[in-house]
Short mmCIF file of C-alpha atoms in Angstrom, two decimals:
data_model
loop_
_atom_site.label_atom_id
_atom_site.label_comp_id
_atom_site.label_asym_id
_atom_site.label_seq_id
_atom_site.Cartn_x
_atom_site.Cartn_y
_atom_site.Cartn_z
CA MET A 490 -9.55 38.39 101.28
CA ALA A 491 -9.11 35.35 99.17
CA MET A 492 -7.74 35.83 95.71
CA GLU A 493 -8.79 33.47 92.88
CA MET A 494 -6.02 32.68 90.45
CA THR A 495 -6.74 31.30 86.97
CA VAL A 496 -3.95 29.56 85.10
CA ASP A 497 -4.29 29.60 81.29
CA PHE A 498 -2.27 27.21 79.15
CA PRO A 499 -0.11 29.44 76.94
CA TYR A 500 -0.34 27.31 73.76
CA TRP A 501 -3.75 25.70 73.23
CA ASN A 502 -7.07 25.25 74.85
CA PRO A 503 -8.90 21.94 75.00
CA LEU A 504 -12.02 21.74 72.83
CA ARG A 505 -14.56 19.04 72.13
CA ARG A 506 -13.79 17.15 68.90
CA ARG A 507 -16.45 17.60 66.29
CA PHE A 508 -15.56 14.53 64.09
CA PRO A 509 -15.70 10.83 65.00
CA PRO A 510 -12.48 8.74 64.70
CA ASP A 511 -13.55 7.15 61.38
CA SER A 512 -14.45 10.43 59.74
CA PRO A 513 -12.99 11.23 56.27
CA PHE A 514 -11.50 14.30 57.90
CA PHE A 515 -8.71 12.09 59.30
CA ALA A 516 -8.09 10.04 56.08
CA SER A 517 -5.01 11.92 54.88
CA GLY A 518 -3.46 11.83 58.37
CA ASN A 519 -4.05 8.08 58.61
CA VAL A 520 -2.30 7.50 55.28
CA GLU A 521 0.69 9.54 56.36
CA ARG A 522 0.88 7.65 59.63
CA GLU A 523 0.86 4.28 57.85
CA LEU A 524 3.71 5.33 55.59
CA LEU A 525 5.81 6.46 58.52
CA ALA A 526 5.14 3.18 60.29
CA LYS A 527 6.32 1.18 57.26
CA GLN A 528 9.49 3.22 56.95
CA VAL A 529 10.31 2.56 60.57
CA ALA A 530 9.71 -1.17 60.07
CA LEU A 531 12.04 -1.22 57.02
CA ASP A 532 14.96 0.52 58.58
CA LEU A 533 18.14 -1.22 57.41
CA THR A 534 21.50 -1.49 59.00
CA GLU A 535 24.59 -0.06 57.34
CA ASP A 536 25.77 -3.50 56.23
CA GLU A 537 22.45 -4.22 54.55
CA ILE A 538 22.51 -0.86 52.80
CA ASN A 539 26.05 -1.54 51.52
CA ASN A 540 25.04 -4.97 50.22
CA LEU A 541 22.08 -3.46 48.39
CA GLN A 542 24.32 -0.86 46.80
CA ILE A 543 26.76 -3.54 45.64
CA ILE A 544 23.90 -5.52 44.09
CA VAL A 545 22.56 -2.45 42.27
CA GLU A 546 26.00 -1.48 40.94
CA THR A 547 26.72 -5.05 39.80
CA GLU A 548 23.40 -5.23 37.99
CA SER A 549 24.02 -1.93 36.23
CA ARG A 550 27.46 -3.09 35.07
CA ARG A 551 26.22 -6.38 33.59
CA ILE A 552 26.85 -6.86 29.88
CA SER A 553 23.97 -7.91 27.65
CA CYS A 554 24.76 -10.25 24.79
CA PRO A 555 24.35 -8.31 21.51
CA ILE A 556 23.26 -11.34 19.49
CA VAL A 557 19.60 -11.07 18.53
CA GLY A 558 17.49 -13.53 20.50
CA CYS A 559 20.11 -14.25 23.19
CA PRO A 560 18.90 -13.15 26.65
CA GLU A 561 22.21 -13.70 28.49
CA ARG A 562 23.59 -10.96 30.76
CA LEU A 563 27.21 -11.35 31.85
CA ASN A 564 28.92 -9.92 34.90
CA SER A 565 32.27 -9.15 33.28
CA LEU A 566 33.99 -8.87 29.94
CA ASP A 567 35.80 -12.17 30.45
CA SER A 568 32.56 -14.02 31.08
CA PHE A 569 31.07 -12.38 28.00
CA GLU A 570 33.99 -13.56 25.84
CA ASP A 571 33.63 -17.10 27.18
CA HIS A 572 29.91 -17.02 26.51
CA TYR A 573 30.38 -15.72 22.97
CA LYS A 574 32.99 -18.37 22.12
CA ALA A 575 30.85 -21.15 23.55
CA ARG A 576 27.47 -20.11 22.13
CA HIS A 577 27.95 -17.97 19.06
CA THR A 578 31.32 -18.70 17.43
CA ALA A 579 30.29 -22.10 15.99
CA SER A 580 26.58 -21.41 15.54
CA CYS A 581 24.65 -22.34 12.40
CA SER A 582 23.02 -19.30 10.85
CA VAL A 583 20.30 -21.44 9.24
CA CYS A 584 18.98 -23.58 12.11
CA SER A 585 20.76 -21.87 15.08
CA ARG A 586 22.43 -25.08 16.25
CA VAL A 587 25.61 -24.60 18.27
CA TYR A 588 28.69 -26.85 17.99
CA PRO A 589 31.85 -26.91 20.09
CA THR A 590 34.26 -26.40 17.17
CA SER A 591 34.23 -24.74 13.78
CA ARG A 592 35.07 -28.06 12.11
CA LEU A 593 31.93 -29.73 13.44
CA LEU A 594 29.92 -26.70 12.36
CA SER A 595 31.34 -27.02 8.83
CA ILE A 596 30.43 -30.72 8.73
CA HIS A 597 26.91 -29.93 9.92
CA ILE A 598 26.39 -27.21 7.27
CA SER A 599 27.56 -29.55 4.51
CA GLU A 600 25.37 -32.44 5.59
CA ALA A 601 22.23 -30.49 6.48
CA HIS A 602 22.15 -27.45 4.21
CA ASP A 603 24.32 -28.18 1.15
CA SER A 604 22.52 -29.51 -1.94
CA PHE A 605 25.83 -30.30 -3.67
CA PHE A 606 26.71 -32.61 -0.75
CA GLN A 607 23.40 -34.45 -1.14
CA ALA A 608 23.95 -34.81 -4.89
CA LYS A 609 27.37 -36.37 -4.29
CA VAL A 610 25.88 -38.76 -1.72
CA ALA A 611 23.17 -39.78 -4.22
CA ARG A 612 25.90 -40.70 -6.72
CA GLY A 613 27.60 -42.99 -4.21
CA TYR A 614 30.54 -40.87 -3.07
CA ASP A 615 31.98 -41.21 0.44
CA MET A 616 30.94 -37.86 1.90
CA TYR A 617 30.19 -38.48 5.60
CA GLU A 618 33.40 -37.56 7.39
CA CYS A 619 34.35 -38.94 10.80
CA LEU A 620 33.69 -36.45 13.57
CA VAL A 621 36.89 -37.21 15.45
CA GLU A 622 39.58 -34.77 14.40
CA GLY A 623 42.57 -36.58 12.89
CA CYS A 624 40.70 -39.73 11.85
CA GLY A 625 40.00 -38.67 8.28
CA LEU A 626 37.79 -41.62 7.29
CA LYS A 627 34.71 -40.99 5.15
CA PHE A 628 31.61 -43.10 4.69
CA LYS A 629 28.77 -43.46 2.21
CA ASN A 630 25.92 -42.80 4.63
CA TYR A 631 25.09 -41.53 8.10
CA LYS A 632 24.56 -44.99 9.63
CA ALA A 633 27.96 -46.27 8.54
CA ARG A 634 29.67 -43.33 10.18
CA HIS A 635 27.61 -43.83 13.33
CA ARG A 636 28.70 -47.47 13.57
CA HIS A 637 32.31 -46.36 13.09
CA LEU A 638 32.01 -43.80 15.90
CA VAL A 639 30.51 -46.36 18.27
CA ASP A 640 32.91 -49.22 17.43
CA LYS A 641 36.15 -47.35 16.84
CA HIS A 642 35.89 -44.23 19.01
CA LYS A 643 33.61 -45.62 21.74
CA PHE A 644 30.79 -43.11 21.22
CA PRO A 645 27.53 -43.93 23.01
CA THR A 646 24.95 -45.72 20.88
CA THR A 647 22.43 -42.95 21.58
CA PHE A 648 24.70 -40.29 20.08
CA GLU A 649 23.12 -38.28 17.27
CA PHE A 650 25.19 -35.68 15.43
CA PHE A 651 22.25 -34.16 13.61
CA LYS A 652 18.78 -35.04 14.79
CA ARG A 653 15.94 -33.33 13.04
CA THR A 654 13.49 -31.71 15.40
CA GLN A 655 9.99 -33.14 15.38
CA LEU A 656 7.36 -30.49 14.86
CA SER A 657 4.45 -30.42 17.26
CA LYS A 658 0.95 -31.29 16.10
CA LYS A 659 -0.14 -27.69 16.34
CA ARG A 660 2.84 -26.53 14.27
CA ARG A 661 2.21 -29.20 11.60
CA GLU A 662 -1.46 -28.21 11.34
CA LYS A 663 -0.48 -24.56 10.98
CA LEU A 664 2.01 -25.33 8.19
CA GLN A 665 -0.59 -27.48 6.44
CA ARG A 666 -3.16 -24.67 6.58
CA GLN A 667 -0.62 -22.23 5.17
CA HIS A 668 0.21 -24.64 2.35
CA VAL A 669 -3.48 -25.16 1.47
CA SER A 670 -4.18 -21.40 1.49
CA LYS A 671 -1.13 -20.80 -0.73
CA LEU A 672 -2.30 -23.42 -3.25
CA LYS A 673 -5.80 -21.91 -3.26
CA HIS A 674 -4.39 -18.44 -3.85
CA GLU A 675 -2.31 -19.71 -6.78
CA GLU A 676 -5.36 -21.45 -8.30
CA ASP A 677 -7.46 -18.28 -7.99
CA LYS A 678 -4.66 -16.29 -9.60
CA GLU A 679 -4.41 -18.74 -12.52
CA GLU A 680 -8.20 -18.68 -13.04
CA GLY A 681 -8.19 -14.88 -13.05
CA SER A 682 -5.38 -14.75 -15.61
CA SER A 683 -7.13 -17.32 -17.86
CA ASP A 684 -10.39 -15.33 -17.73
CA ALA A 685 -8.52 -12.16 -18.65
CA MET A 686 -6.87 -13.94 -21.58
CA GLU A 687 -10.24 -15.21 -22.83
CA VAL A 688 -11.73 -11.72 -22.67
CA GLU A 689 -8.72 -10.30 -24.49
CA ASP A 690 -8.89 -12.98 -27.20
CA LYS A 691 -12.60 -12.37 -27.68
CA ALA A 692 -12.03 -8.63 -27.99
CA SER A 693 -9.27 -9.13 -30.55
CA VAL A 694 -11.48 -11.49 -32.63
CA ASP A 695 -14.37 -9.02 -32.55
CA GLY A 696 -12.04 -6.24 -33.68
CA LEU A 697 -10.73 -8.38 -36.53
CA VAL A 698 -14.26 -9.23 -37.71
CA SER A 699 -15.30 -5.57 -37.65
CA ALA A 700 -12.17 -4.59 -39.58
CA LEU A 701 -12.84 -7.23 -42.25
CA SER A 702 -16.47 -6.17 -42.59
CA THR A 703 -15.39 -2.63 -43.54
CA LEU A 704 -13.27 -3.83 -46.45
CA THR A 705 -14.75 -3.87 -50.00
CA THR A 706 -13.65 -5.42 -53.26
CA SER A 707 -13.00 -1.96 -54.71
CA ASP A 708 -10.09 -1.51 -52.34
CA THR A 709 -8.34 -4.59 -53.74
CA THR A 710 -9.15 -4.14 -57.46
CA PRO A 711 -6.20 -2.84 -59.55
CA SER A 712 -6.80 0.49 -61.27
CA ASN A 713 -4.78 -0.31 -64.40
CA VAL A 714 -4.24 -3.50 -66.44
CA SER A 715 -1.79 -3.69 -69.38
CA PHE A 716 -1.28 -6.33 -72.13
CA GLY A 717 1.60 -6.92 -74.55
CA ARG A 718 5.31 -6.26 -74.43
CA ARG A 719 5.21 -2.50 -74.19
CA HIS A 720 3.49 -0.66 -71.41
CA GLY A 721 0.56 1.02 -73.08
CA ARG A 722 -2.49 2.71 -71.93
CA GLY A 723 -4.42 -0.52 -71.48
CA LEU A 724 -7.69 -0.82 -69.71
CA THR A 725 -8.52 1.48 -66.87
CA PHE A 726 -10.85 0.51 -64.06
CA VAL A 727 -12.49 3.23 -62.05
CA PRO A 728 -13.79 2.35 -58.59
CA ARG A 729 -17.50 2.59 -58.11
CA SER A 730 -17.17 5.12 -55.34
CA VAL A 731 -15.16 7.44 -57.58
CA HIS A 732 -17.52 6.84 -60.47
CA ARG A 733 -20.52 7.75 -58.37
CA GLY A 734 -18.89 10.84 -56.89
CA LYS A 735 -17.22 12.36 -60.00
CA PRO A 736 -18.72 11.83 -63.49
CA THR A 737 -16.02 11.13 -66.12
CA LYS A 738 -15.75 12.97 -69.47
CA SER A 739 -16.52 11.12 -72.69
CA SER A 740 -13.37 9.82 -74.31
CA SER A 741 -14.96 10.00 -77.89
CA THR A 742 -15.09 13.82 -78.00
CA PRO A 743 -11.66 15.15 -78.98
CA GLU A 744 -10.42 18.38 -77.54
CA PRO A 745 -10.04 21.32 -80.00
CA MET A 746 -6.54 21.94 -81.23
CA THR A 747 -5.16 25.43 -81.07
#
């Protein structure tokens, strides 16, 4: 007697798949598989991981320059001190120009931003000091000092100690528009103030006319007039308004004596 033996798989049974391969049912699994594949492709060696850590730590320890508008980031305190001395110690606070020494910065401030310096130059004083420390010569104008620097100290002919920056066309047009709008605003303000003054003057004149129209001659007529050396009774004038309001007693009828 033959015995039929059936072997069942102890974990799962094969079934027909109900979804096609491109079904949305498999979307989340596909995304997870792609991420795992990328991680495997980006596996780094220990040396590469150490280099990345060093870069991250170095970047986190970098020192940002605290001066407003300066984007520099320095790797160490020494480099920051060198940067500060070179870029911010002799820097003009008006035009932000940087000079190698404090002496040159002082000369620049006097020549470019000091009205007293310009007044002395206009009077003919020797105010333009030689840029070479220890020379001590002074000149009447910028060109004379430039010739001295080129001839005596062998400066290049193209050297310019203070060269004014040329504004772009767009910047000049913007400044011109601002100037025109400012002038227009001032004119409108002056016209408004003049109109207000005219209205105020007209109102004051009208008030004065109305005040004068209310005055009468009775208000300015004296009530008593005297003649002679001694102050007597004289003539008495009674205003019309009083006369109309209160009738006066006859002065010819004497009062009875008691």
